[in-house]
Tab-separated table of C-alpha atoms in Angstrom:
chain	number	residue	atom	x	y	z
A	103	UNK	CA	-0.373	9.127	-0.410
A	104	UNK	CA	-3.992	10.199	-1.374
A	105	UNK	CA	-6.865	8.552	0.093
A	106	UNK	CA	-9.055	5.933	-1.668
A	107	UNK	CA	-11.804	8.363	-2.295
A	108	UNK	CA	-9.519	10.882	-4.052
A	109	UNK	CA	-8.165	7.853	-6.157
A	110	UNK	CA	-11.749	6.969	-7.344
A	111	UNK	CA	-12.224	10.520	-8.280
A	112	UNK	CA	-8.772	10.714	-10.114
A	113	UNK	CA	-9.651	7.383	-11.827
A	114	UNK	CA	-12.783	8.915	-13.116
A	115	UNK	CA	-11.157	11.917	-14.490
A	116	UNK	CA	-8.674	9.663	-16.430
A	117	UNK	CA	-11.610	7.427	-17.771
A	118	UNK	CA	-13.395	10.412	-19.039
A	119	UNK	CA	-10.387	11.628	-20.929
A	120	UNK	CA	-9.807	8.315	-22.330
A	121	UNK	CA	-13.334	7.869	-23.383
A	122	UNK	CA	-13.471	11.448	-24.840
A	123	UNK	CA	-9.954	10.773	-26.714
A	124	UNK	CA	-11.745	7.452	-28.172
A	125	UNK	CA	-14.839	9.211	-29.371
A	126	UNK	CA	-12.783	12.229	-30.885
A	127	UNK	CA	-10.525	9.523	-32.725
A	128	UNK	CA	-13.581	7.385	-33.836
A	129	UNK	CA	-12.435	4.387	-31.919
A	130	UNK	CA	-14.350	2.073	-29.414
A	131	UNK	CA	-13.659	2.443	-25.827
A	132	UNK	CA	-12.827	-1.144	-25.439
A	133	UNK	CA	-9.832	-1.014	-27.593
A	134	UNK	CA	-7.786	1.248	-24.889
A	135	UNK	CA	-6.848	-0.243	-21.549
A	136	UNK	CA	-5.512	1.610	-18.593
A	137	UNK	CA	-2.439	0.450	-16.609
A	138	UNK	CA	-1.996	2.222	-13.440
A	139	UNK	CA	1.555	2.849	-12.540
A	140	UNK	CA	2.322	2.089	-8.912
A	141	UNK	CA	6.011	2.693	-9.005
A	142	UNK	CA	7.603	4.672	-5.909
A	143	UNK	CA	4.070	4.382	-4.251
A	144	UNK	CA	3.331	2.299	-1.290
A	145	UNK	CA	1.493	-1.033	-1.642
A	146	UNK	CA	-1.787	0.973	-1.065
A	147	UNK	CA	-1.488	2.082	-4.516
A	148	UNK	CA	-1.779	-1.547	-5.597
A	149	UNK	CA	-4.920	-2.083	-3.433
A	150	UNK	CA	-6.720	0.882	-4.570
A	151	UNK	CA	-6.340	-0.128	-8.145
A	152	UNK	CA	-7.578	-3.730	-7.392
A	153	UNK	CA	-10.436	-2.416	-5.267
A	154	UNK	CA	-11.597	-0.164	-8.206
A	155	UNK	CA	-11.805	-3.065	-10.489
A	156	UNK	CA	-8.443	-2.522	-12.406
A	157	UNK	CA	-6.808	-6.018	-13.137
A	158	UNK	CA	-2.907	-4.953	-13.611
A	159	UNK	CA	-0.348	-2.508	-12.405
A	160	UNK	CA	2.903	-1.330	-14.141
A	161	UNK	CA	6.215	-1.051	-11.996
A	162	UNK	CA	9.400	0.297	-12.875
A	163	UNK	CA	11.839	-1.578	-10.531
A	164	UNK	CA	12.085	-5.305	-10.367
A	165	UNK	CA	12.959	-5.432	-6.724
A	166	UNK	CA	10.508	-2.963	-5.700
A	167	UNK	CA	7.590	-4.823	-7.504
A	168	UNK	CA	8.994	-8.410	-6.114
A	169	UNK	CA	8.772	-6.878	-2.483
A	170	UNK	CA	4.998	-5.691	-2.978
A	171	UNK	CA	4.067	-8.836	-4.474
A	172	UNK	CA	5.535	-10.932	-1.894
A	173	UNK	CA	3.525	-9.083	0.908
A	174	UNK	CA	0.343	-8.923	-1.170
A	175	UNK	CA	-1.340	-12.036	-2.963
A	176	UNK	CA	-3.367	-9.667	-4.986
A	177	UNK	CA	-4.308	-11.713	-7.916
A	178	UNK	CA	-3.237	-8.774	-9.912
A	179	UNK	CA	-1.236	-8.790	-13.195
A	180	UNK	CA	2.087	-7.216	-12.706
A	181	UNK	CA	3.873	-5.469	-15.506
A	182	UNK	CA	7.460	-4.285	-16.009
A	183	UNK	CA	7.536	-0.979	-17.657
A	184	UNK	CA	11.000	0.365	-16.849
A	185	UNK	CA	14.417	-0.514	-17.952
A	186	UNK	CA	15.491	-3.917	-17.102
A	187	UNK	CA	19.131	-4.575	-16.163
A	188	UNK	CA	20.146	-8.075	-17.431
A	189	UNK	CA	21.620	-9.138	-14.036
A	190	UNK	CA	17.936	-8.948	-12.906
A	191	UNK	CA	16.104	-10.722	-15.572
A	192	UNK	CA	15.517	-13.886	-13.857
A	193	UNK	CA	13.949	-11.998	-10.790
A	194	UNK	CA	11.783	-10.104	-13.540
A	195	UNK	CA	10.882	-13.330	-15.127
A	196	UNK	CA	9.818	-14.620	-11.696
A	197	UNK	CA	7.794	-11.633	-10.669
A	198	UNK	CA	5.968	-10.438	-13.736
A	199	UNK	CA	3.287	-11.333	-15.960
A	200	UNK	CA	4.529	-9.286	-18.866
A	201	UNK	CA	7.597	-7.420	-19.433
A	202	UNK	CA	7.110	-4.380	-21.705
A	203	UNK	CA	10.698	-3.002	-21.632
A	204	UNK	CA	12.502	-5.420	-23.676
A	205	UNK	CA	15.152	-3.347	-25.576
A	206	UNK	CA	18.067	-5.464	-26.514
A	207	UNK	CA	18.564	-8.889	-28.295
A	208	UNK	CA	21.011	-9.872	-25.270
A	209	UNK	CA	17.894	-9.131	-23.001
A	210	UNK	CA	15.641	-11.218	-25.415
A	211	UNK	CA	18.188	-14.129	-25.015
A	212	UNK	CA	17.919	-13.918	-21.097
A	213	UNK	CA	14.368	-13.735	-20.810
A	214	UNK	CA	13.781	-16.833	-23.089
A	215	UNK	CA	16.546	-18.646	-21.145
A	216	UNK	CA	15.163	-17.661	-17.837
A	217	UNK	CA	11.583	-18.479	-18.790
A	218	UNK	CA	12.484	-21.817	-19.984
A	219	UNK	CA	14.199	-22.448	-16.945
A	220	UNK	CA	11.157	-21.664	-14.956
A	221	UNK	CA	9.010	-23.759	-17.261
A	222	UNK	CA	6.717	-20.647	-18.541
A	223	UNK	CA	5.927	-18.772	-21.665
A	224	UNK	CA	6.644	-15.095	-20.755
A	225	UNK	CA	4.590	-12.277	-22.717
A	226	UNK	CA	6.652	-9.342	-23.643
A	227	UNK	CA	6.690	-6.308	-25.597
A	228	UNK	CA	9.669	-4.805	-27.713
A	229	UNK	CA	10.370	-1.156	-26.685
A	230	UNK	CA	11.324	0.941	-29.610
A	231	UNK	CA	12.850	4.717	-29.016
A	232	UNK	CA	10.586	5.793	-31.903
A	233	UNK	CA	11.234	9.330	-30.987
A	234	UNK	CA	15.046	8.939	-31.367
A	235	UNK	CA	15.392	10.408	-27.978
A	236	UNK	CA	19.122	9.814	-26.369
A	237	UNK	CA	17.672	9.949	-23.049
A	238	UNK	CA	15.438	6.943	-23.523
A	239	UNK	CA	16.039	3.195	-23.906
A	240	UNK	CA	14.602	0.925	-26.858
A	241	UNK	CA	15.263	-0.183	-29.989
A	242	UNK	CA	16.107	2.275	-32.927
A	243	UNK	CA	13.624	1.930	-35.437
A	244	UNK	CA	15.862	0.489	-38.038
A	245	UNK	CA	16.764	-2.332	-35.674
A	246	UNK	CA	13.241	-3.169	-34.822
A	247	UNK	CA	13.036	-5.893	-37.546
A	248	UNK	CA	16.030	-7.923	-36.169
A	249	UNK	CA	14.360	-7.290	-32.667
A	250	UNK	CA	10.938	-9.018	-33.648
A	251	UNK	CA	12.780	-11.985	-35.548
A	252	UNK	CA	14.679	-12.519	-32.276
A	253	UNK	CA	11.601	-12.335	-30.081
A	254	UNK	CA	9.439	-14.623	-32.576
A	255	UNK	CA	12.240	-17.209	-32.507
A	256	UNK	CA	12.488	-17.547	-28.910
A	257	UNK	CA	10.630	-20.585	-27.632
A	258	UNK	CA	9.530	-19.342	-24.188
A	259	UNK	CA	8.707	-15.719	-25.008
A	260	UNK	CA	5.119	-14.626	-26.476
A	261	UNK	CA	5.566	-11.160	-28.377
A	262	UNK	CA	2.477	-9.197	-28.080
A	263	UNK	CA	3.148	-5.964	-29.568
A	264	UNK	CA	5.486	-2.896	-28.996
A	265	UNK	CA	5.973	-0.038	-26.571
A	266	UNK	CA	7.474	3.167	-26.579
A	267	UNK	CA	7.887	6.397	-24.440
A	268	UNK	CA	7.733	9.628	-25.946
A	269	UNK	CA	10.438	12.351	-25.726
A	270	UNK	CA	9.907	15.218	-23.246
A	271	UNK	CA	8.991	18.228	-25.169
A	272	UNK	CA	6.677	21.101	-24.931
A	273	UNK	CA	6.014	20.691	-28.635
A	274	UNK	CA	3.223	18.092	-28.760
A	275	UNK	CA	3.905	17.258	-32.403
A	276	UNK	CA	7.370	15.674	-31.067
A	277	UNK	CA	5.138	12.739	-29.130
A	278	UNK	CA	2.550	12.639	-32.005
A	279	UNK	CA	5.436	11.832	-34.202
A	280	UNK	CA	6.932	9.240	-32.082
A	281	UNK	CA	3.440	7.432	-31.394
A	282	UNK	CA	2.446	7.465	-35.246
A	283	UNK	CA	5.730	6.188	-36.154
A	284	UNK	CA	5.495	3.085	-33.620
A	285	UNK	CA	1.923	2.328	-35.247
A	286	UNK	CA	3.281	2.528	-38.681
A	287	UNK	CA	6.366	0.293	-37.684
A	288	UNK	CA	3.816	-2.223	-36.265
A	289	UNK	CA	2.119	-2.409	-39.179
A	290	UNK	CA	4.880	-2.844	-41.301
A	291	UNK	CA	6.417	-5.570	-38.954
A	292	UNK	CA	3.103	-7.402	-38.352
A	293	UNK	CA	2.564	-7.697	-42.375
A	294	UNK	CA	6.270	-8.554	-42.923
A	295	UNK	CA	6.396	-11.290	-40.330
A	296	UNK	CA	2.704	-12.475	-40.612
A	297	UNK	CA	1.993	-11.873	-36.706
A	298	UNK	CA	-0.573	-9.585	-35.398
A	299	UNK	CA	1.522	-7.746	-32.730
A	300	UNK	CA	-1.711	-6.406	-31.136
A	301	UNK	CA	-0.457	-4.438	-28.180
A	302	UNK	CA	0.782	-0.969	-28.709
A	303	UNK	CA	1.688	0.401	-25.355
A	304	UNK	CA	2.112	4.154	-25.709
A	305	UNK	CA	0.937	7.435	-24.001
A	306	UNK	CA	1.032	8.699	-20.273
A	307	UNK	CA	-0.723	11.408	-18.175
A	308	UNK	CA	0.692	14.124	-20.282
A	309	UNK	CA	0.216	12.670	-23.700
A	310	UNK	CA	-2.797	10.109	-23.679
A	311	UNK	CA	-4.920	11.729	-26.003
A	312	UNK	CA	-2.098	11.906	-28.702
A	313	UNK	CA	-1.330	8.275	-28.157
A	314	UNK	CA	-5.063	7.268	-28.583
A	315	UNK	CA	-5.409	9.268	-31.514
A	316	UNK	CA	-2.244	7.474	-33.002
A	317	UNK	CA	-3.451	4.064	-32.010
A	318	UNK	CA	-2.618	3.308	-28.536
A	319	UNK	CA	-4.192	0.296	-27.006
A	320	UNK	CA	-2.805	0.668	-23.702
A	321	UNK	CA	-2.206	3.775	-21.500
A	322	UNK	CA	0.218	3.887	-18.468
A	323	UNK	CA	-0.814	6.542	-15.872
A	324	UNK	CA	0.703	7.362	-12.513
A	325	UNK	CA	0.552	10.799	-11.790
A	326	UNK	CA	-2.909	11.534	-12.952
A	327	UNK	CA	-4.071	8.671	-10.533
A	328	UNK	CA	-2.003	8.816	-7.595
A	329	UNK	CA	-0.271	12.177	-7.706
A	330	UNK	CA	3.262	13.238	-6.831
A	331	UNK	CA	5.039	10.764	-4.519
A	332	UNK	CA	5.836	12.348	-1.176
A	333	UNK	CA	8.897	10.531	0.471
A	334	UNK	CA	8.358	12.326	3.611
A	335	UNK	CA	4.792	10.989	3.795
A	336	UNK	CA	4.021	8.850	6.886
A	337	UNK	CA	2.492	5.446	6.852
A	338	UNK	CA	-0.831	5.045	5.351
A	339	UNK	CA	-3.740	3.004	6.299
A	340	UNK	CA	-4.123	0.136	3.769
A	341	UNK	CA	-7.221	-1.214	2.435
A	342	UNK	CA	-8.050	-4.937	3.360
């Protein structure tokens, strides 16, 4: 894994990209937050984020995040951005402050039940497959109204917005269309259900500028901050 100084340099580069994209899109910088994605990286990745003043991290796997969190009382917000199997729903509710990858009615019901059992209200985002990618999870656009209704009626869930992952495609118009479709869906559903749905979590290392132009409020970035994970790397000296 890279050292902290390299991480700081990478972070400055990402922040500059976000600032430039906001300026070019006529948006205020404070409208877009950065979620560092620490999946598949050692615990130092979380410590680097905290040391740099970031307040949350994103993880893809429930058990990996639970193990990291149990060994580091960081005071950070932990967000699940990867697909959640329903048999790990309770552990996810125990581990994360927010789950972005809510992609089925069954999962909505399970999360609501487990959150109620644990005496908490769990913030969630509904994941939409707005790019119609068969390799991606998420509700199809035509099912989003039903998903919003289910999430809003859940007593122990707090619906904060929508999330999507753009299809992998060399043509940037494909990602652009997926992001714009999610924003349009958010506007329609927000008006229909008289709810704000303020968070639009969309955009990663390769397409953050397109996402910001389309209205993203949160960019999820891993590679541009931490580089590619090297499974043969030795132990890292952790920040204290």
